[in-house]
PDB file of C-alpha atoms in Angstrom:
ATOM      1  CA  ASP A   1      11.484  13.305  14.694  1.00  0.00           C
ATOM      2  CA  GLN A   2      10.373   9.992  16.148  1.00  0.00           C
ATOM      3  CA  GLN A   3       8.382  10.658  19.293  1.00  0.00           C
ATOM      4  CA  VAL A   4       7.889   6.990  20.163  1.00  0.00           C
ATOM      5  CA  LYS A   5      10.795   4.592  19.787  1.00  0.00           C
ATOM      6  CA  GLN A   6      11.134   0.870  20.086  1.00  0.00           C
ATOM      7  CA  ASN A   7      14.872   0.316  19.978  1.00  0.00           C
ATOM      8  CA  SER A   8      14.784  -3.455  19.653  1.00  0.00           C
ATOM      9  CA  PRO A   9      13.566  -4.444  16.201  1.00  0.00           C
ATOM     10  CA  SER A  10      13.379  -8.112  17.148  1.00  0.00           C
ATOM     11  CA  LEU A  11      13.272 -10.427  20.133  1.00  0.00           C
ATOM     12  CA  SER A  12      13.587 -14.193  20.343  1.00  0.00           C
ATOM     13  CA  VAL A  13      12.416 -16.036  23.452  1.00  0.00           C
ATOM     14  CA  GLN A  14      11.845 -19.611  24.507  1.00  0.00           C
ATOM     15  CA  GLU A  15       8.296 -20.788  25.085  1.00  0.00           C
ATOM     16  CA  GLY A  16       7.358 -20.443  28.747  1.00  0.00           C
ATOM     17  CA  ARG A  17       9.878 -17.688  29.437  1.00  0.00           C
ATOM     18  CA  ILE A  18       9.216 -13.978  29.840  1.00  0.00           C
ATOM     19  CA  SER A  19       9.186 -11.570  26.890  1.00  0.00           C
ATOM     20  CA  ILE A  20      10.062  -7.971  27.730  1.00  0.00           C
ATOM     21  CA  LEU A  21       9.430  -5.298  25.135  1.00  0.00           C
ATOM     22  CA  ASN A  22      10.598  -1.742  25.662  1.00  0.00           C
ATOM     23  CA  CYS A  23       9.381   1.609  24.422  1.00  0.00           C
ATOM     24  CA  ASP A  24      10.644   5.164  24.958  1.00  0.00           C
ATOM     25  CA  TYR A  25       8.887   8.418  24.201  1.00  0.00           C
ATOM     26  CA  THR A  26       9.913  12.049  24.071  1.00  0.00           C
ATOM     27  CA  ASN A  27       6.658  14.008  24.065  1.00  0.00           C
ATOM     28  CA  SER A  28       5.684  14.923  27.635  1.00  0.00           C
ATOM     29  CA  MET A  29       2.127  15.644  26.419  1.00  0.00           C
ATOM     30  CA  PHE A  30       1.485  11.938  25.954  1.00  0.00           C
ATOM     31  CA  ASP A  31      -0.855  10.779  28.695  1.00  0.00           C
ATOM     32  CA  TYR A  32      -2.130   7.428  27.502  1.00  0.00           C
ATOM     33  CA  PHE A  33      -0.170   4.483  26.168  1.00  0.00           C
ATOM     34  CA  LEU A  34      -1.217   1.341  24.343  1.00  0.00           C
ATOM     35  CA  TRP A  35       0.311  -1.848  23.024  1.00  0.00           C
ATOM     36  CA  TYR A  36      -0.912  -3.430  19.826  1.00  0.00           C
ATOM     37  CA  LYS A  37      -0.099  -6.822  18.367  1.00  0.00           C
ATOM     38  CA  LYS A  38       0.031  -7.361  14.648  1.00  0.00           C
ATOM     39  CA  TYR A  39       0.151 -10.495  12.547  1.00  0.00           C
ATOM     40  CA  PRO A  40       1.238 -10.334   8.884  1.00  0.00           C
ATOM     41  CA  ALA A  41      -1.477  -9.130   6.510  1.00  0.00           C
ATOM     42  CA  GLU A  42      -3.776  -8.186   9.387  1.00  0.00           C
ATOM     43  CA  GLY A  43      -4.575  -4.988  11.204  1.00  0.00           C
ATOM     44  CA  PRO A  44      -3.193  -4.198  14.671  1.00  0.00           C
ATOM     45  CA  THR A  45      -5.106  -5.703  17.582  1.00  0.00           C
ATOM     46  CA  PHE A  46      -5.329  -3.887  20.879  1.00  0.00           C
ATOM     47  CA  LEU A  47      -3.588  -5.693  23.743  1.00  0.00           C
ATOM     48  CA  ILE A  48      -3.349  -3.521  26.827  1.00  0.00           C
ATOM     49  CA  SER A  49      -3.147   0.124  27.792  1.00  0.00           C
ATOM     50  CA  ILE A  50      -2.119   2.355  30.661  1.00  0.00           C
ATOM     51  CA  SER A  51      -2.950   5.867  31.715  1.00  0.00           C
ATOM     52  CA  SER A  52      -0.170   8.207  32.748  1.00  0.00           C
ATOM     53  CA  ILE A  53      -1.623   8.385  36.258  1.00  0.00           C
ATOM     54  CA  LYS A  54      -0.730   4.736  36.790  1.00  0.00           C
ATOM     55  CA  ASP A  55       2.567   2.890  36.768  1.00  0.00           C
ATOM     56  CA  LYS A  56       1.315  -0.624  36.151  1.00  0.00           C
ATOM     57  CA  ASN A  57      -1.587  -2.393  34.483  1.00  0.00           C
ATOM     58  CA  GLU A  58      -2.043  -6.130  34.303  1.00  0.00           C
ATOM     59  CA  ASP A  59      -4.310  -8.265  32.131  1.00  0.00           C
ATOM     60  CA  GLY A  60      -3.723 -11.989  32.245  1.00  0.00           C
ATOM     61  CA  ARG A  61      -0.289 -12.797  30.863  1.00  0.00           C
ATOM     62  CA  PHE A  62       0.304  -9.172  29.854  1.00  0.00           C
ATOM     63  CA  THR A  63       1.598  -6.429  32.142  1.00  0.00           C
ATOM     64  CA  VAL A  64       2.522  -2.919  31.117  1.00  0.00           C
ATOM     65  CA  PHE A  65       4.804  -0.785  33.269  1.00  0.00           C
ATOM     66  CA  LEU A  66       5.139   2.979  32.926  1.00  0.00           C
ATOM     67  CA  ASN A  67       8.019   5.080  34.243  1.00  0.00           C
ATOM     68  CA  LYS A  68       6.950   8.656  33.579  1.00  0.00           C
ATOM     69  CA  SER A  69      10.138  10.275  34.829  1.00  0.00           C
ATOM     70  CA  ALA A  70      12.178   8.182  32.407  1.00  0.00           C
ATOM     71  CA  LYS A  71       9.543   8.422  29.651  1.00  0.00           C
ATOM     72  CA  HIS A  72       9.760   4.674  29.326  1.00  0.00           C
ATOM     73  CA  LEU A  73       7.259   1.852  29.224  1.00  0.00           C
ATOM     74  CA  SER A  74       7.576  -1.860  28.885  1.00  0.00           C
ATOM     75  CA  LEU A  75       5.355  -4.805  28.097  1.00  0.00           C
ATOM     76  CA  HIS A  76       5.902  -8.102  29.883  1.00  0.00           C
ATOM     77  CA  ILE A  77       4.434 -11.301  28.515  1.00  0.00           C
ATOM     78  CA  VAL A  78       4.673 -14.284  30.806  1.00  0.00           C
ATOM     79  CA  PRO A  79       4.645 -17.111  30.063  1.00  0.00           C
ATOM     80  CA  SER A  80       5.365 -16.581  26.366  1.00  0.00           C
ATOM     81  CA  GLN A  81       3.503 -18.845  23.959  1.00  0.00           C
ATOM     82  CA  PRO A  82       4.179 -19.661  20.280  1.00  0.00           C
ATOM     83  CA  GLY A  83       0.971 -17.829  19.347  1.00  0.00           C
ATOM     84  CA  ASP A  84       2.521 -14.647  20.748  1.00  0.00           C
ATOM     85  CA  SER A  85       4.910 -14.552  17.780  1.00  0.00           C
ATOM     86  CA  ALA A  86       3.980 -11.296  16.053  1.00  0.00           C
ATOM     87  CA  VAL A  87       5.035  -7.675  15.731  1.00  0.00           C
ATOM     88  CA  TYR A  88       4.256  -5.550  18.778  1.00  0.00           C
ATOM     89  CA  PHE A  89       3.708  -1.820  18.503  1.00  0.00           C
ATOM     90  CA  CYS A  90       3.853   0.662  21.305  1.00  0.00           C
ATOM     91  CA  ALA A  91       1.588   3.696  20.779  1.00  0.00           C
ATOM     92  CA  ALA A  92       0.896   6.912  22.624  1.00  0.00           C
ATOM     93  CA  ILE A  93      -1.912   9.443  22.763  1.00  0.00           C
ATOM     94  CA  ALA A  94      -1.992  13.062  23.855  1.00  0.00           C
ATOM     95  CA  LYS A  95      -5.667  13.291  24.774  1.00  0.00           C
ATOM     96  CA  ALA A  96      -5.727  17.077  24.516  1.00  0.00           C
ATOM     97  CA  ALA A  97      -4.734  16.696  20.858  1.00  0.00           C
ATOM     98  CA  GLY A  98      -7.415  14.125  20.052  1.00  0.00           C
ATOM     99  CA  ASN A  99      -7.069  10.384  20.140  1.00  0.00           C
ATOM    100  CA  LYS A 100      -4.677   9.924  17.256  1.00  0.00           C
ATOM    101  CA  LEU A 101      -2.055   7.305  17.930  1.00  0.00           C
ATOM    102  CA  THR A 102       1.676   7.890  17.570  1.00  0.00           C
ATOM    103  CA  PHE A 103       3.326   4.535  16.977  1.00  0.00           C
ATOM    104  CA  GLY A 104       6.783   3.161  17.562  1.00  0.00           C
ATOM    105  CA  GLY A 105       8.506   1.196  14.831  1.00  0.00           C
ATOM    106  CA  GLY A 106       7.580  -2.177  16.267  1.00  0.00           C
ATOM    107  CA  THR A 107       9.370  -5.171  17.766  1.00  0.00           C
ATOM    108  CA  ARG A 108       9.122  -8.544  16.069  1.00  0.00           C
ATOM    109  CA  VAL A 109       8.787 -11.288  18.664  1.00  0.00           C
ATOM    110  CA  LEU A 110       9.541 -14.917  17.912  1.00  0.00           C
ATOM    111  CA  VAL A 111       8.600 -17.459  20.542  1.00  0.00           C
ATOM    112  CA  LYS A 112      10.406 -20.729  20.005  1.00  0.00           C
ATOM    113  CA  PRO A 113       8.734 -23.979  21.083  1.00  0.00           C
TER     114      PRO A 113
ATOM    115  CA  ASN B   1     -20.781  -7.887  15.415  1.00  0.00           C
ATOM    116  CA  ALA B   2     -18.803  -6.739  12.379  1.00  0.00           C
ATOM    117  CA  GLY B   3     -15.508  -5.043  13.000  1.00  0.00           C
ATOM    118  CA  VAL B   4     -13.944  -2.293  10.945  1.00  0.00           C
ATOM    119  CA  MET B   5     -14.291  -3.244   7.297  1.00  0.00           C
ATOM    120  CA  GLN B   6     -11.830  -2.077   4.689  1.00  0.00           C
ATOM    121  CA  ASN B   7     -11.956  -2.713   0.980  1.00  0.00           C
ATOM    122  CA  PRO B   8     -10.371  -3.630  -1.189  1.00  0.00           C
ATOM    123  CA  ARG B   9      -7.816  -5.737   0.686  1.00  0.00           C
ATOM    124  CA  HIS B  10      -5.379  -5.442  -2.182  1.00  0.00           C
ATOM    125  CA  LEU B  11      -5.239  -2.738  -4.822  1.00  0.00           C
ATOM    126  CA  VAL B  12      -2.853  -2.463  -7.742  1.00  0.00           C
ATOM    127  CA  ARG B  13      -2.610   0.802  -9.621  1.00  0.00           C
ATOM    128  CA  ARG B  14      -0.336   2.063 -12.364  1.00  0.00           C
ATOM    129  CA  ARG B  15       1.556   5.273 -11.824  1.00  0.00           C
ATOM    130  CA  GLY B  16      -0.697   8.246 -12.481  1.00  0.00           C
ATOM    131  CA  GLN B  17      -3.961   6.460 -11.710  1.00  0.00           C
ATOM    132  CA  GLU B  18      -6.262   7.169  -8.800  1.00  0.00           C
ATOM    133  CA  ALA B  19      -6.648   4.925  -5.764  1.00  0.00           C
ATOM    134  CA  ARG B  20      -9.798   4.876  -3.613  1.00  0.00           C
ATOM    135  CA  LEU B  21      -9.702   3.087  -0.295  1.00  0.00           C
ATOM    136  CA  ARG B  22     -12.868   2.503   1.690  1.00  0.00           C
ATOM    137  CA  CYS B  23     -13.474   2.069   5.386  1.00  0.00           C
ATOM    138  CA  SER B  24     -16.706   1.227   7.185  1.00  0.00           C
ATOM    139  CA  PRO B  25     -16.326   1.798  10.930  1.00  0.00           C
ATOM    140  CA  MET B  26     -17.716  -0.441  13.616  1.00  0.00           C
ATOM    141  CA  LYS B  27     -21.391   0.020  14.352  1.00  0.00           C
ATOM    142  CA  GLY B  28     -21.922   2.960  16.666  1.00  0.00           C
ATOM    143  CA  HIS B  29     -18.482   4.441  15.993  1.00  0.00           C
ATOM    144  CA  SER B  30     -18.482   7.972  14.659  1.00  0.00           C
ATOM    145  CA  HIS B  31     -14.747   8.613  14.560  1.00  0.00           C
ATOM    146  CA  VAL B  32     -12.407   7.317  11.857  1.00  0.00           C
ATOM    147  CA  TYR B  33      -8.641   7.471  11.627  1.00  0.00           C
ATOM    148  CA  TRP B  34      -6.423   6.593   8.684  1.00  0.00           C
ATOM    149  CA  TYR B  35      -2.853   5.346   9.125  1.00  0.00           C
ATOM    150  CA  ARG B  36      -0.184   4.357   6.626  1.00  0.00           C
ATOM    151  CA  GLN B  37       2.492   1.725   7.125  1.00  0.00           C
ATOM    152  CA  LEU B  38       5.449   1.793   4.809  1.00  0.00           C
ATOM    153  CA  PRO B  39       7.497  -1.409   4.489  1.00  0.00           C
ATOM    154  CA  GLU B  40       9.475  -2.236   7.632  1.00  0.00           C
ATOM    155  CA  GLU B  41       8.129   0.816   9.470  1.00  0.00           C
ATOM    156  CA  GLY B  42       5.525   1.583  12.094  1.00  0.00           C
ATOM    157  CA  LEU B  43       2.115   3.047  11.390  1.00  0.00           C
ATOM    158  CA  LYS B  44       1.959   6.784  10.756  1.00  0.00           C
ATOM    159  CA  PHE B  45      -1.130   8.866  11.429  1.00  0.00           C
ATOM    160  CA  MET B  46      -2.655  10.517   8.375  1.00  0.00           C
ATOM    161  CA  VAL B  47      -6.088  11.949   9.150  1.00  0.00           C
ATOM    162  CA  TYR B  48      -8.862  11.940  11.755  1.00  0.00           C
ATOM    163  CA  LEU B  49     -12.470  12.395  10.694  1.00  0.00           C
ATOM    164  CA  GLN B  50     -15.905  12.544  12.190  1.00  0.00           C
ATOM    165  CA  LYS B  51     -19.054  12.381  10.104  1.00  0.00           C
ATOM    166  CA  GLU B  52     -18.846  15.191   7.531  1.00  0.00           C
ATOM    167  CA  ASN B  53     -15.876  16.792   9.305  1.00  0.00           C
ATOM    168  CA  ILE B  54     -12.110  16.583   9.051  1.00  0.00           C
ATOM    169  CA  ILE B  55     -10.816  17.035  12.587  1.00  0.00           C
ATOM    170  CA  ASP B  56      -7.080  16.624  12.098  1.00  0.00           C
ATOM    171  CA  GLU B  57      -5.267  16.150   8.793  1.00  0.00           C
ATOM    172  CA  SER B  58      -1.800  17.001  10.063  1.00  0.00           C
ATOM    173  CA  GLY B  59      -0.392  13.696   8.783  1.00  0.00           C
ATOM    174  CA  MET B  60      -1.750  13.932   5.261  1.00  0.00           C
ATOM    175  CA  PRO B  61       0.582  14.807   2.403  1.00  0.00           C
ATOM    176  CA  LYS B  62      -0.358  18.242   1.124  1.00  0.00           C
ATOM    177  CA  GLU B  63      -0.918  17.143  -2.448  1.00  0.00           C
ATOM    178  CA  ARG B  64      -2.772  14.273  -4.107  1.00  0.00           C
ATOM    179  CA  PHE B  65      -4.269  12.891  -0.886  1.00  0.00           C
ATOM    180  CA  SER B  66      -7.770  13.601   0.399  1.00  0.00           C
ATOM    181  CA  ALA B  67     -10.182  11.976   2.811  1.00  0.00           C
ATOM    182  CA  GLU B  68     -13.870  12.212   3.556  1.00  0.00           C
ATOM    183  CA  PHE B  69     -16.402  10.635   5.881  1.00  0.00           C
ATOM    184  CA  PRO B  70     -19.850  11.466   4.515  1.00  0.00           C
ATOM    185  CA  LYS B  71     -23.082  11.409   6.460  1.00  0.00           C
ATOM    186  CA  GLU B  72     -23.998   8.174   4.739  1.00  0.00           C
ATOM    187  CA  GLY B  73     -21.562   5.531   3.601  1.00  0.00           C
ATOM    188  CA  PRO B  74     -17.968   4.633   4.286  1.00  0.00           C
ATOM    189  CA  SER B  75     -14.983   6.850   4.796  1.00  0.00           C
ATOM    190  CA  ILE B  76     -12.903   7.228   1.643  1.00  0.00           C
ATOM    191  CA  LEU B  77      -9.170   7.851   1.358  1.00  0.00           C
ATOM    192  CA  ARG B  78      -8.384   9.063  -2.137  1.00  0.00           C
ATOM    193  CA  ILE B  79      -4.946   9.220  -3.687  1.00  0.00           C
ATOM    194  CA  GLN B  80      -4.701  10.948  -7.029  1.00  0.00           C
ATOM    195  CA  GLN B  81      -1.910  10.383  -9.573  1.00  0.00           C
ATOM    196  CA  VAL B  82      -0.303   7.646  -7.531  1.00  0.00           C
ATOM    197  CA  VAL B  83       3.465   7.226  -7.483  1.00  0.00           C
ATOM    198  CA  ARG B  84       5.577   4.225  -6.480  1.00  0.00           C
ATOM    199  CA  GLY B  85       6.253   5.785  -3.070  1.00  0.00           C
ATOM    200  CA  ASP B  86       2.540   5.530  -2.255  1.00  0.00           C
ATOM    201  CA  SER B  87       2.881   1.738  -2.114  1.00  0.00           C
ATOM    202  CA  ALA B  88       2.062   0.841   1.473  1.00  0.00           C
ATOM    203  CA  ALA B  89      -0.513  -0.700   3.754  1.00  0.00           C
ATOM    204  CA  TYR B  90      -3.284   1.726   4.649  1.00  0.00           C
ATOM    205  CA  PHE B  91      -5.169   1.032   7.860  1.00  0.00           C
ATOM    206  CA  CYS B  92      -8.389   2.517   9.072  1.00  0.00           C
ATOM    207  CA  ALA B  93      -9.381   2.584  12.735  1.00  0.00           C
ATOM    208  CA  SER B  94     -12.621   3.611  14.375  1.00  0.00           C
ATOM    209  CA  SER B  95     -13.574   4.591  17.882  1.00  0.00           C
ATOM    210  CA  PRO B  96     -16.689   5.695  19.753  1.00  0.00           C
ATOM    211  CA  PRO B  97     -17.199   9.378  20.569  1.00  0.00           C
ATOM    212  CA  PRO B  98     -14.452  11.233  22.489  1.00  0.00           C
ATOM    213  CA  GLY B  99     -13.463   9.783  25.812  1.00  0.00           C
ATOM    214  CA  ALA B 100     -12.763   6.364  24.381  1.00  0.00           C
ATOM    215  CA  THR B 101      -9.103   5.824  23.757  1.00  0.00           C
ATOM    216  CA  GLU B 102      -9.139   2.339  22.296  1.00  0.00           C
ATOM    217  CA  ALA B 103      -9.299   2.320  18.521  1.00  0.00           C
ATOM    218  CA  PHE B 104     -10.225  -0.779  16.533  1.00  0.00           C
ATOM    219  CA  PHE B 105      -8.383  -1.406  13.302  1.00  0.00           C
ATOM    220  CA  GLY B 106      -9.460  -2.876  10.027  1.00  0.00           C
ATOM    221  CA  GLN B 107      -7.372  -5.417   8.154  1.00  0.00           C
ATOM    222  CA  GLY B 108      -5.907  -2.799   5.881  1.00  0.00           C
ATOM    223  CA  THR B 109      -5.638  -2.169   2.169  1.00  0.00           C
ATOM    224  CA  ARG B 110      -2.345  -3.018   0.562  1.00  0.00           C
ATOM    225  CA  LEU B 111      -1.720  -0.603  -2.269  1.00  0.00           C
ATOM    226  CA  THR B 112       0.872  -1.510  -4.862  1.00  0.00           C
ATOM    227  CA  VAL B 113       1.806   1.034  -7.494  1.00  0.00           C
ATOM    228  CA  VAL B 114       3.424  -0.445 -10.573  1.00  0.00           C
TER     229      VAL B 114
END
C-alpha cells in the first residue's frame, strides 16, 4: 500500500522553463511534507518543505504547493537549470508517529540545454 | 562541519555472509534513521533509533536484520545470512532531537550480494 505516490516517473523540460512535479498521498495523518533531490550514487538532499497548516512555501526558484483537501502537493522549479537534472522524491511525515519519512517513488527530471 | 558519514560506500558479500553497515550522524544529532532503496524504487523506512534505544523498527524485516545505536560509536545496521534480494542502497539519516523535521542523509552504502 503506497501512501505517497509520484505518478510521473520522468519529466523532460527545456532550460529556462518551469518544471512541475506532482505528488499524491493517502494518509490523512501526514502533516509535514518535504521534497528531496537525489543525484546518482549520492544521498538525498533536502530541498524544501511545507507544513500542513500552509498551502504554499517558496525558496528561491523552488515553490511547493499543498492542497490538503485533494491530498496533493506539487513542486515548481522556475527557471529550470541543467544542474536541476536529478531524481526528485516527495516525502511525508506524520509527526505524531515520529519523524520517519514516507517516500514516493521519485520523478527523474531532465533539463535540456 | 562533517555531514552524515556512512561506510563502507560499497560492500560486496556472498550469499550467506554477514553485512555490517555503519553510520555516524552529524555532530549534535541524537536520532538516526535507516532507509533502503531497491533498484528503481523510492526509499523505504527501516528503523528509527536514538542512543541505546530502538524507537520504531516497523520497517525492518523480521529476520536477519538488526540495528543498534550504542552510547559510543556509530549506528550499525547488520544483515545476517545475506541473500540476493538484500542487494540495495542503504541510507542513513540523522536529525536533532524531536521537533526538527529535516533529516540529513549520508551518501549511502551500496550492498551487492553475489
